[in-house]
PDB file of N, CA and C in Angstrom:
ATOM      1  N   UNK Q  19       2.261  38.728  20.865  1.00  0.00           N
ATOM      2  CA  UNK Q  19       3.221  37.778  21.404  1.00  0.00           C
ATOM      3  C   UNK Q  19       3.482  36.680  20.383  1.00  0.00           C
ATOM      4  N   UNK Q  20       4.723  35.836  20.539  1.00  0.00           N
ATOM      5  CA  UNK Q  20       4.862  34.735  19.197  1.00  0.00           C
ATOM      6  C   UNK Q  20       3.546  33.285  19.334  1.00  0.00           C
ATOM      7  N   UNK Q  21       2.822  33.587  21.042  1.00  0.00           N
ATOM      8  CA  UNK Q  21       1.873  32.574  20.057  1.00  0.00           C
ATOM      9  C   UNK Q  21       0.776  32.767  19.383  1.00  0.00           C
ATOM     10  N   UNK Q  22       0.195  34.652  19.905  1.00  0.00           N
ATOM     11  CA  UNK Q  22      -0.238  34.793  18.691  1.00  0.00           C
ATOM     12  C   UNK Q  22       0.151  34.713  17.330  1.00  0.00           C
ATOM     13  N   UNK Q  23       1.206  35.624  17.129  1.00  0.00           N
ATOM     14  CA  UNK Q  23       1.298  35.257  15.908  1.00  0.00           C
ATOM     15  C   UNK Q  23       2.075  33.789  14.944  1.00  0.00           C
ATOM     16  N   UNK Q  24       2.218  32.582  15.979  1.00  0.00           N
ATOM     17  CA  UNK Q  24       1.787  31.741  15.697  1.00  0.00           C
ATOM     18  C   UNK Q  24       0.429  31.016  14.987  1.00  0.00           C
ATOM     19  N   UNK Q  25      -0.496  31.498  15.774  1.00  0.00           N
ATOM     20  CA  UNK Q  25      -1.684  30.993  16.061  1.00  0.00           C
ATOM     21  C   UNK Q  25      -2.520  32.027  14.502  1.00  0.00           C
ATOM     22  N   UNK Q  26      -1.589  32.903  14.554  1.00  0.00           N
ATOM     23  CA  UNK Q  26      -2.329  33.469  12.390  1.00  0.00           C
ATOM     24  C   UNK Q  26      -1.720  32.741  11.718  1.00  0.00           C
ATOM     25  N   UNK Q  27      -0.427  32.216  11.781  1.00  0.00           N
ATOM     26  CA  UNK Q  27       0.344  31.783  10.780  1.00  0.00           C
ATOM     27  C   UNK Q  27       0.097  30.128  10.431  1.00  0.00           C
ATOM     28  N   UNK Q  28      -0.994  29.499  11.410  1.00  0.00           N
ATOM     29  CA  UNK Q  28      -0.920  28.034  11.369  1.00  0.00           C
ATOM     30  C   UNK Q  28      -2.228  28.216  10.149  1.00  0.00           C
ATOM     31  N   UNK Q  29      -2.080  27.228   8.836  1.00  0.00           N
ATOM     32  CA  UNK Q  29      -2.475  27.088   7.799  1.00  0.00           C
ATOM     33  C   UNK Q  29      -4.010  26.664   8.138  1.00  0.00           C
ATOM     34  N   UNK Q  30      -5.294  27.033   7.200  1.00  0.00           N
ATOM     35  CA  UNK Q  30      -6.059  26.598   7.725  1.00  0.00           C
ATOM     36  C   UNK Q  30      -6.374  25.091   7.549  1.00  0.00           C
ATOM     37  N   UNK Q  31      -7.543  24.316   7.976  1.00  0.00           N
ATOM     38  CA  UNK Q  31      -8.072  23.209   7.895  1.00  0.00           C
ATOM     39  C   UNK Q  31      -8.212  22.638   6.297  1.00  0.00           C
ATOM     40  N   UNK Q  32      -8.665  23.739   5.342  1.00  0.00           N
ATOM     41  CA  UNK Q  32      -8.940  23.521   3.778  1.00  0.00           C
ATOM     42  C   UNK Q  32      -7.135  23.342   3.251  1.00  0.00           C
ATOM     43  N   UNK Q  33      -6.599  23.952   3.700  1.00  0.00           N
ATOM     44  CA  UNK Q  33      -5.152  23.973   2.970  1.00  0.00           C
ATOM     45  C   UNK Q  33      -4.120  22.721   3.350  1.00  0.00           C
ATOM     46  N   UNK Q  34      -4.771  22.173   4.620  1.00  0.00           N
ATOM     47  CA  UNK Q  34      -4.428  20.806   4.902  1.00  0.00           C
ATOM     48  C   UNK Q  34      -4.453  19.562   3.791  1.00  0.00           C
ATOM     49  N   UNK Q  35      -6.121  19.710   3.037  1.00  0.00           N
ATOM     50  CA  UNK Q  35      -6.724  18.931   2.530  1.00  0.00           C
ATOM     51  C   UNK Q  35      -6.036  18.646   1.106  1.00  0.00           C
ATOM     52  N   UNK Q  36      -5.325  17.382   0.593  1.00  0.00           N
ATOM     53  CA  UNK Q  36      -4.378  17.546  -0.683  1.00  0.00           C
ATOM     54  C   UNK Q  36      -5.791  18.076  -1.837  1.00  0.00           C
ATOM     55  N   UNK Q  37      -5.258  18.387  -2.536  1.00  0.00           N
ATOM     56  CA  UNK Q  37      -6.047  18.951  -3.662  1.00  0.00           C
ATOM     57  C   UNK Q  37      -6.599  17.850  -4.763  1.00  0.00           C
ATOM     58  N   UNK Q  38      -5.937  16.574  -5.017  1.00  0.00           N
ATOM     59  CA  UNK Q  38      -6.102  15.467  -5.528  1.00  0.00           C
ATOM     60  C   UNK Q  38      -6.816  14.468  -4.872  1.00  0.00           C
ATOM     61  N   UNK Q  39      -8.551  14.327  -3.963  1.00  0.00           N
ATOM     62  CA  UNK Q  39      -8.528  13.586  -3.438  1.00  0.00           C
ATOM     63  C   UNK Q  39      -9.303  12.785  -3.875  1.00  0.00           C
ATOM     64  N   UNK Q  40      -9.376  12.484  -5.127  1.00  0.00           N
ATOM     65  CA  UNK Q  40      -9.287  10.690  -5.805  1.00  0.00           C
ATOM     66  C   UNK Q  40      -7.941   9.970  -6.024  1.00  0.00           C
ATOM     67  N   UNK Q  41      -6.797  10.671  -5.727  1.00  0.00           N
ATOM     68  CA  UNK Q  41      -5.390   9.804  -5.309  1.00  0.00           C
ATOM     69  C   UNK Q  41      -5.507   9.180  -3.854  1.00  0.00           C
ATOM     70  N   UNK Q  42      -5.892  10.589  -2.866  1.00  0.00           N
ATOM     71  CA  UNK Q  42      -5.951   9.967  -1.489  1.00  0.00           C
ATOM     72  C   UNK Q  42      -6.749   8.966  -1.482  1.00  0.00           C
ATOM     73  N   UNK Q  43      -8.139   8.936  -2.007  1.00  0.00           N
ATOM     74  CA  UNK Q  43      -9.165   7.921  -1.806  1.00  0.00           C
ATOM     75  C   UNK Q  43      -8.666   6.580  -2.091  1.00  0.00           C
ATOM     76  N   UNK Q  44      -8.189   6.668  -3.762  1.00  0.00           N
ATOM     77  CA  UNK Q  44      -7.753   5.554  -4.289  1.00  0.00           C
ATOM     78  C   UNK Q  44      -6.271   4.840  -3.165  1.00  0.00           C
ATOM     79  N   UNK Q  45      -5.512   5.430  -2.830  1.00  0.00           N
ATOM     80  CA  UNK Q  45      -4.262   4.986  -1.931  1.00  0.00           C
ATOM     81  C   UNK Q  45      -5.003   4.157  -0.574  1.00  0.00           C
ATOM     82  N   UNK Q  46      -6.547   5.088  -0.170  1.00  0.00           N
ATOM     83  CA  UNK Q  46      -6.758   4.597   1.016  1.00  0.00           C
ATOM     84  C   UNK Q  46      -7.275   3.468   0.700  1.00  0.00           C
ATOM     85  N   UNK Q  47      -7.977   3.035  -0.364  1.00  0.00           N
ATOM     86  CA  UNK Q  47      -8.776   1.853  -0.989  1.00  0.00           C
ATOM     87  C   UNK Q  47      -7.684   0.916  -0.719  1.00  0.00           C
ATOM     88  N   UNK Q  48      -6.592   1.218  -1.453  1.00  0.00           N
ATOM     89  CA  UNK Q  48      -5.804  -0.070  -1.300  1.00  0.00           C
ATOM     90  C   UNK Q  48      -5.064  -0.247  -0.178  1.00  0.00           C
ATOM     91  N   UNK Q  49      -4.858   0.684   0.838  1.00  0.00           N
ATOM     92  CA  UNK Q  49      -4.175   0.052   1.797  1.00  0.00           C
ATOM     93  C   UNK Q  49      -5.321  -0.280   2.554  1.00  0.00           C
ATOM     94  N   UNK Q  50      -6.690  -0.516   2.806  1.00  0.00           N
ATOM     95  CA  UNK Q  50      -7.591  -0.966   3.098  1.00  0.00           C
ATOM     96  C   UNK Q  50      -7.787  -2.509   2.586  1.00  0.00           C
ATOM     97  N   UNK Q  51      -7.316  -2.698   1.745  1.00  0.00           N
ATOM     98  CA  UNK Q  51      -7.439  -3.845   0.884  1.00  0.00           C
ATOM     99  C   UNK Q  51      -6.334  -5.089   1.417  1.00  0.00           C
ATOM    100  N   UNK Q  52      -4.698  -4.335   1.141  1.00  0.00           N
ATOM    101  CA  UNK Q  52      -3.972  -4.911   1.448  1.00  0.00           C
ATOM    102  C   UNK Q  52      -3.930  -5.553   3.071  1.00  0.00           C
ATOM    103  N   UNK Q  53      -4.638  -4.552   4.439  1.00  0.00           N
ATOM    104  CA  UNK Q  53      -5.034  -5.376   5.130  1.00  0.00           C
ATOM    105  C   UNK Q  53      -5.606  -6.370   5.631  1.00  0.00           C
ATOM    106  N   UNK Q  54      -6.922  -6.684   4.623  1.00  0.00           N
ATOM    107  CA  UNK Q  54      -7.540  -7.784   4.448  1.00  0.00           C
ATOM    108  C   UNK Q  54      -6.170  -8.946   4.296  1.00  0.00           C
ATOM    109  N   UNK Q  55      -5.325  -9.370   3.536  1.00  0.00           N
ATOM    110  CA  UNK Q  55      -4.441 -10.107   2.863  1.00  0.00           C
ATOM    111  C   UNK Q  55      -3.622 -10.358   4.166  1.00  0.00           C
ATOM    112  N   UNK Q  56      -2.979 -11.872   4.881  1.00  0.00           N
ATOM    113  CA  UNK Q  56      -3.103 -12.784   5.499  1.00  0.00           C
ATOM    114  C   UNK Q  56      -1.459 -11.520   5.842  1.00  0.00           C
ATOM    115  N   UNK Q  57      -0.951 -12.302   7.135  1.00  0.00           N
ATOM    116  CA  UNK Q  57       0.502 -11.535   7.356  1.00  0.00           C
ATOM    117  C   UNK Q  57       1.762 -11.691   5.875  1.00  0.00           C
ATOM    118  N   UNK Q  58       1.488 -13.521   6.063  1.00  0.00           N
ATOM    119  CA  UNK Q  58       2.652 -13.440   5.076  1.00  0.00           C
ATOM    120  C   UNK Q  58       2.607 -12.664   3.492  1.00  0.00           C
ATOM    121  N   UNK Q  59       1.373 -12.664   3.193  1.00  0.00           N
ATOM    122  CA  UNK Q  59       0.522 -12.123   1.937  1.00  0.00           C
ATOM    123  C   UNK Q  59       1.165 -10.649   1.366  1.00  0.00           C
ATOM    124  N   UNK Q  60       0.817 -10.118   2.929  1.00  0.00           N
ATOM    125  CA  UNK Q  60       0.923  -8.897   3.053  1.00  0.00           C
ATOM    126  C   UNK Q  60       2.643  -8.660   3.229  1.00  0.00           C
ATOM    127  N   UNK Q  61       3.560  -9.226   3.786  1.00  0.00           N
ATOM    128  CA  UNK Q  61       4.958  -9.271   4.035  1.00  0.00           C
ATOM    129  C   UNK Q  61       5.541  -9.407   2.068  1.00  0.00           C
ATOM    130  N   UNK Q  62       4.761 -10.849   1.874  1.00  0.00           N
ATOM    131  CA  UNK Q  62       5.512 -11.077   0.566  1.00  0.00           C
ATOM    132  C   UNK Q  62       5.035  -9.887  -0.775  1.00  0.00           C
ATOM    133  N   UNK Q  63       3.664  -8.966  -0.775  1.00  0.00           N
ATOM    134  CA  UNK Q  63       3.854  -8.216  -1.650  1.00  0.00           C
ATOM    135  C   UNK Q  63       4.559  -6.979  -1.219  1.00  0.00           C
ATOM    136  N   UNK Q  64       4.574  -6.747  -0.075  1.00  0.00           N
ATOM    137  CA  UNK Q  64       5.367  -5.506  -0.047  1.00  0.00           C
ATOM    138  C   UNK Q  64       6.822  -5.802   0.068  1.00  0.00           C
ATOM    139  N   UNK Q  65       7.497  -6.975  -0.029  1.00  0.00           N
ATOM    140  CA  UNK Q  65       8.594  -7.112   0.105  1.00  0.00           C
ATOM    141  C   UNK Q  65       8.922  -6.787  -2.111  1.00  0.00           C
ATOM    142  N   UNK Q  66       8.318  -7.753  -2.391  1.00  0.00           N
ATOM    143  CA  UNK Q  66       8.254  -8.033  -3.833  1.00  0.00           C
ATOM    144  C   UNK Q  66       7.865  -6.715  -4.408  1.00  0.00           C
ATOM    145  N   UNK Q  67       6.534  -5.845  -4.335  1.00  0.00           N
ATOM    146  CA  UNK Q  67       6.489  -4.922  -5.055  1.00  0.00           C
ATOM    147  C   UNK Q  67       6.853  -3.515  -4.543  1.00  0.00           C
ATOM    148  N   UNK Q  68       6.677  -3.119  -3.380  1.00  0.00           N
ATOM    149  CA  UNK Q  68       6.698  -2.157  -2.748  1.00  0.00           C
ATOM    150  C   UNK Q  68       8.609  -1.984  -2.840  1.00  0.00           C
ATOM    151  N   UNK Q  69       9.086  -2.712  -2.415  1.00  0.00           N
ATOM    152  CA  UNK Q  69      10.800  -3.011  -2.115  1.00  0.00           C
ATOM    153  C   UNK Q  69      11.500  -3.265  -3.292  1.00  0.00           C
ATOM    154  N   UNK Q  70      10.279  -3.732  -4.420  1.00  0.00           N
ATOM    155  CA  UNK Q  70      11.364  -3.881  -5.584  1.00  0.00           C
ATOM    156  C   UNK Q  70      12.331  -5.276  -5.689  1.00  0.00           C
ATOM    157  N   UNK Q  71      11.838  -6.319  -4.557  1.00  0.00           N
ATOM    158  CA  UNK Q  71      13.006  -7.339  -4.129  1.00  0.00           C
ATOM    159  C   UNK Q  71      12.720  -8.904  -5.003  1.00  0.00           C
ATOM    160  N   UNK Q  72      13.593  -9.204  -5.531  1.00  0.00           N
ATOM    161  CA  UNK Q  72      13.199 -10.243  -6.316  1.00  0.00           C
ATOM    162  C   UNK Q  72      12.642 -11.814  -5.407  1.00  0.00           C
ATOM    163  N   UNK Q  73      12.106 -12.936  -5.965  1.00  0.00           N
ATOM    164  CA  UNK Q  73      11.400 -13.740  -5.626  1.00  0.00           C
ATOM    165  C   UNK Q  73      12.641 -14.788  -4.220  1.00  0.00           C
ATOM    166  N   UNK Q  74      13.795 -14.669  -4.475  1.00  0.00           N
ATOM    167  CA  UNK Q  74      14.735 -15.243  -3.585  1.00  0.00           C
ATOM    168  C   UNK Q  74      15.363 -14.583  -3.054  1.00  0.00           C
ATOM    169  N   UNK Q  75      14.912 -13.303  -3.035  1.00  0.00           N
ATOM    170  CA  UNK Q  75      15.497 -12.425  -2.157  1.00  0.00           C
ATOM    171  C   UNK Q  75      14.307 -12.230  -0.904  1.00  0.00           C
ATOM    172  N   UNK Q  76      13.397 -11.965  -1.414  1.00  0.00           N
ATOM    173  CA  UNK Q  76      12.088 -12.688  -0.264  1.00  0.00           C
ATOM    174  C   UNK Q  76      11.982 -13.581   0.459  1.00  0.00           C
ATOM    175  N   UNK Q  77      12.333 -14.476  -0.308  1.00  0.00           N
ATOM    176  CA  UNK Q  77      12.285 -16.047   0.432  1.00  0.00           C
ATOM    177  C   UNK Q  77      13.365 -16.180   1.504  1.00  0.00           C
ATOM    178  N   UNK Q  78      14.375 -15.659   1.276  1.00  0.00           N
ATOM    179  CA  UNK Q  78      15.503 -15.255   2.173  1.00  0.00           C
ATOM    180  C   UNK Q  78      15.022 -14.199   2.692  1.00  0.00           C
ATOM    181  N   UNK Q  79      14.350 -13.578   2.819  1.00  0.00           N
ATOM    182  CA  UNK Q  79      14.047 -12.691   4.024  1.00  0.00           C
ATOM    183  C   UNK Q  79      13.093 -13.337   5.018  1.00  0.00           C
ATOM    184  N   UNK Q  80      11.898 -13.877   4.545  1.00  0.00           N
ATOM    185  CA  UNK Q  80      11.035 -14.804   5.133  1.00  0.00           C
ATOM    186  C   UNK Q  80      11.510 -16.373   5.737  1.00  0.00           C
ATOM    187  N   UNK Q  81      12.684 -16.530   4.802  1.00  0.00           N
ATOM    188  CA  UNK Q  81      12.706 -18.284   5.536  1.00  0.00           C
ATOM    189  C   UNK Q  81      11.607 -19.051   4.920  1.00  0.00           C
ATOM    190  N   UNK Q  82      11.200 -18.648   3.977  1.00  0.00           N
ATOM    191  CA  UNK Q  82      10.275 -20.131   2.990  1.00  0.00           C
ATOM    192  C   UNK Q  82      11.036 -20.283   1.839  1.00  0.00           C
ATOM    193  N   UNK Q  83      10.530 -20.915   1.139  1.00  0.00           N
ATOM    194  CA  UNK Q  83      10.778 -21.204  -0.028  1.00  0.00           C
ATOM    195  C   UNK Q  83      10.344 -20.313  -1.626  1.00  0.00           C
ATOM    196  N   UNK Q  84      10.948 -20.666  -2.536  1.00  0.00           N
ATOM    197  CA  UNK Q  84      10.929 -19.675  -3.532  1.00  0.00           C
ATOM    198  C   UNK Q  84       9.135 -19.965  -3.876  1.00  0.00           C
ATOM    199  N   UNK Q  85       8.825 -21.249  -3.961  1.00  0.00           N
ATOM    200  CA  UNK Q  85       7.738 -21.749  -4.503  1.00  0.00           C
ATOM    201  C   UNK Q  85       6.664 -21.281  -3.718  1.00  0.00           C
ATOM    202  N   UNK Q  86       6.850 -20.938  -2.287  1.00  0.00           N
ATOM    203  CA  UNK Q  86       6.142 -20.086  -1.449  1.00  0.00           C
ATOM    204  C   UNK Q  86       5.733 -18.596  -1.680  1.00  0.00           C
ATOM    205  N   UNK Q  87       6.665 -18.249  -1.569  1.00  0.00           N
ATOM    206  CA  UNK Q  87       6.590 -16.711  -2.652  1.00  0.00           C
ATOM    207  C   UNK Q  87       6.162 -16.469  -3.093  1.00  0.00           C
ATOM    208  N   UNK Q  88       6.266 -17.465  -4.344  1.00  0.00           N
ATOM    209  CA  UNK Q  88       5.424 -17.282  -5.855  1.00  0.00           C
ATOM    210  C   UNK Q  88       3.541 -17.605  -5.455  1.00  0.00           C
ATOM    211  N   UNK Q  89       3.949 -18.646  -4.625  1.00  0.00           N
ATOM    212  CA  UNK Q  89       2.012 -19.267  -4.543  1.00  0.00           C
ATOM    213  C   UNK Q  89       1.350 -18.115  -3.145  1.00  0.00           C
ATOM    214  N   UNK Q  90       2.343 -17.275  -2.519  1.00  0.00           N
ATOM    215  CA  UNK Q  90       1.275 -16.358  -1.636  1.00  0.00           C
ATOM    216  C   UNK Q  90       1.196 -14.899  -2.559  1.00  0.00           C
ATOM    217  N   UNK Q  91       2.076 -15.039  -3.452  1.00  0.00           N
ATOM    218  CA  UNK Q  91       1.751 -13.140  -4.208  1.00  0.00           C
ATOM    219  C   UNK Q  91       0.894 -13.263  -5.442  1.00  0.00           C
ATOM    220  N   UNK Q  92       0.871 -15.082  -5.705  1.00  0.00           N
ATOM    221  CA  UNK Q  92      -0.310 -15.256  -6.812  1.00  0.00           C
ATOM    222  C   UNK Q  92      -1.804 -15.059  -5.928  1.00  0.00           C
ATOM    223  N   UNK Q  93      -1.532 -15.250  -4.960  1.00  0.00           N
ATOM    224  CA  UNK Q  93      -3.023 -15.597  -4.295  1.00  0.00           C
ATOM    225  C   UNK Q  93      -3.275 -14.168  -3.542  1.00  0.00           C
ATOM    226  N   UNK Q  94      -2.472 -13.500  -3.252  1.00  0.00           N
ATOM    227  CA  UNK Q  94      -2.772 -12.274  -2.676  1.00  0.00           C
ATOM    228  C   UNK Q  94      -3.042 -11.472  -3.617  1.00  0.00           C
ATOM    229  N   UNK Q  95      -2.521 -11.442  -4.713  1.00  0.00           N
ATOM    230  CA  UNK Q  95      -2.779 -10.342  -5.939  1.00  0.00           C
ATOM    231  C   UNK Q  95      -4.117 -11.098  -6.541  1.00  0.00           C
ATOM    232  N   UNK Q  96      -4.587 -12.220  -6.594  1.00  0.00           N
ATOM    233  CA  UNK Q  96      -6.373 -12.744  -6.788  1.00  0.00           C
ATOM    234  C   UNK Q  96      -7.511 -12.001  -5.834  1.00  0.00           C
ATOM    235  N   UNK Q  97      -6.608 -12.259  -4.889  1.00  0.00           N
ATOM    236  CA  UNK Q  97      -7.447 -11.627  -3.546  1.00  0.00           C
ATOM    237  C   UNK Q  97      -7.683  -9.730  -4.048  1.00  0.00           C
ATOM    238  N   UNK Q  98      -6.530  -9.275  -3.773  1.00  0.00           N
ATOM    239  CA  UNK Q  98      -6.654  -7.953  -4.488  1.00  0.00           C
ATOM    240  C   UNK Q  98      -7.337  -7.190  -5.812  1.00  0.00           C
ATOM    241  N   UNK Q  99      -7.629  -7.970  -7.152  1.00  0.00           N
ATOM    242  CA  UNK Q  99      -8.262  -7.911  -7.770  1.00  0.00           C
ATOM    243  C   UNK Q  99      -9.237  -8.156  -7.557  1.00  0.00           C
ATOM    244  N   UNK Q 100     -10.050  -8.608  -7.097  1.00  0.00           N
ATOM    245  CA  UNK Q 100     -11.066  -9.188  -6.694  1.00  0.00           C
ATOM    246  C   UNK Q 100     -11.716  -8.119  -5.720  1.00  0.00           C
ATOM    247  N   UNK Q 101     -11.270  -7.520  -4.985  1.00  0.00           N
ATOM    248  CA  UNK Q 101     -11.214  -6.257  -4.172  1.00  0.00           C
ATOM    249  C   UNK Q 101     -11.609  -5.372  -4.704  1.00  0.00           C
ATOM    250  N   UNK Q 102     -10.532  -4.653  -5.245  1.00  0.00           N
ATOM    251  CA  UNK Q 102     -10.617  -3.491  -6.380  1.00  0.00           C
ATOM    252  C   UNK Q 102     -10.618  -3.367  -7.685  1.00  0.00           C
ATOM    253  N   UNK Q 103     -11.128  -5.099  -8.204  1.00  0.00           N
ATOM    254  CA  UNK Q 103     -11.262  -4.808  -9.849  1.00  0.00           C
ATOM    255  C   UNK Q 103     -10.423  -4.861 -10.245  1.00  0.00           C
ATOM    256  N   UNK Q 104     -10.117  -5.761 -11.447  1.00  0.00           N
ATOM    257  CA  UNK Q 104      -8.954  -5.631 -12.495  1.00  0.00           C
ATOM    258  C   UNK Q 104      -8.992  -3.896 -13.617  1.00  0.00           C
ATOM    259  N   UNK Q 105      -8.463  -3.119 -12.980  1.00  0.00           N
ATOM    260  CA  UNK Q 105      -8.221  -1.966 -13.510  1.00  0.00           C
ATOM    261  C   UNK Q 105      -7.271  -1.440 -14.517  1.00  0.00           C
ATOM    262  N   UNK Q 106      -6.822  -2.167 -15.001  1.00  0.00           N
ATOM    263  CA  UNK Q 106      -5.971  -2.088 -16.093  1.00  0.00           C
ATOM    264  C   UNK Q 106      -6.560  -1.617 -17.823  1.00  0.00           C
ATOM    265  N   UNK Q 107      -5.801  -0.739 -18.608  1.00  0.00           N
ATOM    266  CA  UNK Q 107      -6.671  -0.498 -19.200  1.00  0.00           C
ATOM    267  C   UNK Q 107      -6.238  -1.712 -20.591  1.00  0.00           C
ATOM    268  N   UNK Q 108      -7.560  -1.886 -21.514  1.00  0.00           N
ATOM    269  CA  UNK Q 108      -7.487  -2.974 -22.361  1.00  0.00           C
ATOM    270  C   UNK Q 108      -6.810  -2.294 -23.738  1.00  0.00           C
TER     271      UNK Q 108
END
């Protein structure tokens, strides 16, 4: 019947699993991280890096100020390093 042969055709549990999982780990690290980081913290880097949106284009999305912007994605990206290490290579 089709739910048997449904029920062969559903992929197993291992083929679920991505094959790269020090990407998954590393992705889960940081969105683990980024929750720690306050609402607006978290609003202003993903507006700024995730969105690509410049510093007054934020501020106009939020309703603060430019100088706001700048002093919660300096302090959230401290916070974040601080987290997961300055990983950059020298």
């Amino acid at each position: 019947s089709g739910f048997r042969r449904a029920a062969r055709e559903r992929p197993s549990p291992s083929a679920l699993v991505p094959a790269d999982t020090d990407v998954v780990a590393e992705h889960d690290e940081m969105w683990r991280a980024l929750l720690t980081l306050s609402p607006q913290q978290r609003a202003v880097v993903a507006l700024r890096f995730y969105e690509d949106m410049k510093e007054r284009e934020v501020a106009d999305a939020l309703g603060i100020s430019v100088g706001a912007v700048k002093k919660q994605a300096d302090r959230a990206m401290a916070k974040l390093r601080e987290q997961l290490g300055d990983r950059r290579q020298p």
